[in-house]
Amino acid sequence: MRNLEAGALTGLGILRTQQSDQAEALRFLEQALRIYRETGDRKNEIHLLNYVNISIWQLGDYARAWVCFEQALRLAREIG
């Protein structure tokens, strides 16, 4: 059930990204990311980190975006 909620939040975040509303996109995407972390869904956590990274980058917070990128890369290497 939680993964369905996270999926819906992800969809809303992606929609807001496409509408160039990065702040709102980030709000939805970070909620989904929390759920995936709580449920241990590392594959979707990686995907969400990439979406979060895009929103943060487009908001101009390049240092924070780089941290998200590094987290996604580290997780991807860990799970293969």
XYZ file of C-alpha atoms in Angstrom:
80
model
C 0.000 0.000 0.000
C 2.830 2.423 0.841
C 4.473 1.764 -2.524
C 1.215 2.727 -4.257
C 1.234 5.987 -2.329
C 4.861 6.573 -3.270
C 4.067 5.831 -6.907
C 1.245 8.378 -6.903
C 3.487 10.994 -5.280
C 6.178 10.261 -7.852
C 3.688 10.775 -10.664
C 2.596 14.103 -9.186
C 6.215 15.151 -8.815
C 7.042 14.270 -12.405
C 3.956 16.147 -13.601
C 5.012 19.239 -11.657
C 8.536 18.934 -13.089
C 7.082 18.903 -16.597
C 5.039 21.982 -15.675
C 8.246 23.719 -14.498
C 7.030 23.910 -10.893
C 10.207 22.547 -9.334
C 9.454 23.563 -5.749
C 6.137 21.697 -5.781
C 7.713 18.783 -7.665
C 10.367 18.523 -4.995
C 7.742 18.445 -2.250
C 6.011 15.429 -3.837
C 9.239 13.665 -4.792
C 10.771 13.981 -1.330
C 7.624 12.478 0.210
C 7.875 9.520 -2.175
C 11.588 9.175 -1.454
C 10.887 8.968 2.292
C 8.388 6.155 1.712
C 10.783 4.173 -0.467
C 13.492 4.557 2.167
C 11.122 3.497 4.955
C 10.036 0.407 3.010
C 13.571 -0.498 1.919
C 12.781 -0.190 -1.798
C 16.292 0.721 -2.880
C 15.689 0.450 -6.618
C 12.920 3.040 -6.516
C 14.981 5.096 -4.078
C 17.636 5.398 -6.797
C 15.038 6.487 -9.348
C 13.618 9.054 -6.940
C 17.045 10.441 -6.112
C 17.513 11.110 -9.818
C 14.176 12.928 -10.076
C 14.926 14.881 -6.894
C 18.334 15.725 -8.334
C 16.740 17.213 -11.463
C 14.358 19.395 -9.459
C 17.076 20.591 -7.111
C 19.403 21.313 -10.045
C 16.701 23.329 -11.800
C 16.163 25.304 -8.590
C 19.856 26.239 -8.719
C 21.064 24.341 -5.639
C 23.935 22.633 -7.432
C 25.786 21.448 -4.326
C 22.692 19.684 -2.992
C 21.968 18.250 -6.445
C 25.477 16.804 -6.544
C 24.902 15.123 -3.165
C 21.719 13.475 -4.532
C 23.613 12.300 -7.594
C 26.351 10.781 -5.429
C 23.768 9.036 -3.218
C 22.062 7.525 -6.270
C 25.385 6.389 -7.708
C 26.475 4.833 -4.401
C 23.183 2.929 -4.043
C 23.316 1.747 -7.645
C 26.803 0.369 -7.093
C 25.723 -1.325 -3.863
C 22.790 -3.177 -5.401
C 24.496 -3.818 -8.732
